[in-house]
XYZ file of N, CA and C in Angstrom:
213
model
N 73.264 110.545 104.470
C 74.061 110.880 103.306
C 74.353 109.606 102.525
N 74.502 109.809 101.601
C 74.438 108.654 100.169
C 75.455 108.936 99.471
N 76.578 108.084 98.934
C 77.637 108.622 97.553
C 77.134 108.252 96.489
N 76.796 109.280 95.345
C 76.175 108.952 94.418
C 77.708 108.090 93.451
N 78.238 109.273 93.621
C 79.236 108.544 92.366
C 81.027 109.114 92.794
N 82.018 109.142 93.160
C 83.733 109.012 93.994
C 84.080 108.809 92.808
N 85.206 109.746 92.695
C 86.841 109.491 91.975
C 87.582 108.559 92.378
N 87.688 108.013 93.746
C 88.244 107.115 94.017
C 88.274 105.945 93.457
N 89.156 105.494 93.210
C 89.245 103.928 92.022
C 89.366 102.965 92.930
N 90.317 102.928 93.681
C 91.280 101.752 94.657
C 90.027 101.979 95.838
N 89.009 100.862 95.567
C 87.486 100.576 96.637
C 87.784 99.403 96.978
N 87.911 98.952 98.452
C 88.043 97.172 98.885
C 86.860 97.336 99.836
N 85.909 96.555 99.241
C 84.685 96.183 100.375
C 85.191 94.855 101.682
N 84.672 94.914 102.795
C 85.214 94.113 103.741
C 84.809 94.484 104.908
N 84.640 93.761 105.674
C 84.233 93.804 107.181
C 85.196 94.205 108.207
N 85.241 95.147 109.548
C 86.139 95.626 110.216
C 86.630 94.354 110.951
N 87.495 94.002 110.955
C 88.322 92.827 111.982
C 88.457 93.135 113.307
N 89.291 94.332 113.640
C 90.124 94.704 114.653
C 89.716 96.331 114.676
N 89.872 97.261 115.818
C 89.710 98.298 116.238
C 90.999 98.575 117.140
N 91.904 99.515 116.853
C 93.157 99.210 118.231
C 92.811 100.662 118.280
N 92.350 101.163 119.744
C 91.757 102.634 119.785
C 92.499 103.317 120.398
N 93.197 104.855 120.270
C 94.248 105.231 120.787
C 93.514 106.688 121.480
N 94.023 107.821 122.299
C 93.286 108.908 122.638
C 93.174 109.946 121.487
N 93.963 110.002 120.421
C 93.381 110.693 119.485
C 93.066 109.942 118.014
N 93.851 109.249 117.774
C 93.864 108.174 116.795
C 93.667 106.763 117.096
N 92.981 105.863 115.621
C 92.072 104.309 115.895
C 92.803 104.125 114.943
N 93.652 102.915 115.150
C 93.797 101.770 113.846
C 92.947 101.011 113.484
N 92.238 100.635 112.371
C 91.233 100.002 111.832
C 91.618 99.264 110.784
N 91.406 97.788 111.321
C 91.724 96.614 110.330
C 90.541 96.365 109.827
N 90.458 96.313 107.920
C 89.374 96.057 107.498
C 89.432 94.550 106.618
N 89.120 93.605 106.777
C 88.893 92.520 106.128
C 88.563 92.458 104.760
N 89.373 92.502 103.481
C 88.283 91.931 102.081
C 89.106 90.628 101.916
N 88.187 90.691 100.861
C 89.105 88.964 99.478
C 90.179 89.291 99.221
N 91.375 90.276 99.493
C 92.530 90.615 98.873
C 93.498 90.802 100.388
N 92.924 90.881 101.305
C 93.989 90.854 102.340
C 93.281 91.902 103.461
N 94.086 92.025 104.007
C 93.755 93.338 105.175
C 94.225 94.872 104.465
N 93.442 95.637 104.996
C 93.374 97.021 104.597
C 93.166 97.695 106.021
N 94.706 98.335 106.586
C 94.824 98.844 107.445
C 94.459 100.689 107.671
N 93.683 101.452 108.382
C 93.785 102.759 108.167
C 93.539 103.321 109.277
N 94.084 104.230 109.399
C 94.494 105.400 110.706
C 93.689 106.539 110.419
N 92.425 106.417 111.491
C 91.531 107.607 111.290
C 91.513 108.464 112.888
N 90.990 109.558 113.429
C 90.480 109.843 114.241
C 89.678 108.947 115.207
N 90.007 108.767 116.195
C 88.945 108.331 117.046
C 87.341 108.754 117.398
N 87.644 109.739 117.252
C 85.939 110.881 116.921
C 85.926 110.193 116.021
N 86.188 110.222 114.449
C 85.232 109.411 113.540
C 84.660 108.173 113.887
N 85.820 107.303 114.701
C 85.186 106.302 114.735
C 83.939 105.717 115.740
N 84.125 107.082 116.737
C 82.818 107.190 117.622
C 81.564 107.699 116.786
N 81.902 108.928 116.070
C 80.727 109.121 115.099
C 80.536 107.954 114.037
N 81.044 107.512 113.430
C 80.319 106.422 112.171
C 79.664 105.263 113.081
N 80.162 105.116 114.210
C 79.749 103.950 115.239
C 80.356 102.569 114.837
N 81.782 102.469 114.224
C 82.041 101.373 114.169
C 82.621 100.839 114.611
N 82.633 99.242 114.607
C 83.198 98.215 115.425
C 83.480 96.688 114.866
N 83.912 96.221 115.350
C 84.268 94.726 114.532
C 83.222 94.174 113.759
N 83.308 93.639 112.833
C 82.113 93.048 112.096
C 81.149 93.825 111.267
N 81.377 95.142 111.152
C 80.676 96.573 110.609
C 81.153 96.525 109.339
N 80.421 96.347 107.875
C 80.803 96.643 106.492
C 81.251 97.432 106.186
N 82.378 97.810 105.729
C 82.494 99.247 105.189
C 83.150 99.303 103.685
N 83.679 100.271 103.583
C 84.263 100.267 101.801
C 85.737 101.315 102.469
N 86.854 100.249 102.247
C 88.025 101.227 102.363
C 88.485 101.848 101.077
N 88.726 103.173 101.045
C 88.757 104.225 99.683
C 89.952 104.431 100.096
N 90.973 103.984 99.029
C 92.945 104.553 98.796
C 92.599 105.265 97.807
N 93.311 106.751 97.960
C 93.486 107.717 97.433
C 95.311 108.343 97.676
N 95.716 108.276 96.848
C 97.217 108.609 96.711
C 97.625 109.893 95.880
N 97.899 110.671 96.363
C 98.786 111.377 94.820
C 100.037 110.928 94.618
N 100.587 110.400 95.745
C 102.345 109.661 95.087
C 102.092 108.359 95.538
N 102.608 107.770 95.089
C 103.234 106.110 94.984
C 104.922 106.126 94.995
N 105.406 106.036 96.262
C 106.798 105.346 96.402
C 107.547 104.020 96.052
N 108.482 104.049 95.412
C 108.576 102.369 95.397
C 110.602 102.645 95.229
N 110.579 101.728 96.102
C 111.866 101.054 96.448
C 112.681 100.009 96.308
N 113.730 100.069 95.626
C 114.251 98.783 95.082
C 114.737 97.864 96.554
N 114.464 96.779 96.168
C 114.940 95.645 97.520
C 115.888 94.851 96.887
């Protein structure tokens, strides 16, 4: 499978850092030029895509709300 063309705007290309693997859920630290991009997927996915530290990927943020809090 191929993406021709995503709605998604907010794309950070970057390499996986870290894998913290849980029995149903994987935290996945992804490395770009802008910082770390942390995301909480299934562990099945991450057995199916086959990834692991050092694996390219493209992290896709998709939001319908944005919270923001005065400090």
């Amino acid at each position: 499978m191929s993406i021709h063309s995503i709605n998604v705007r907010n794309q950070f290309r970057g390499r996986i850092k870290e894998i913290i693997h849980g029995p149903v859920v994987s935290e996945i630290d992804v490395e770009t030029p802008h910082g770390i991009v942390t995301s909480v997927i299934t562990t099945r996915s991450v057995e199916e895509l086959g990834l692991k530290p050092g694996t390219e990927v493209v992290a896709l943020v998709k939001s319908t709300e944005v919270a923001i809090a005065k400090i």
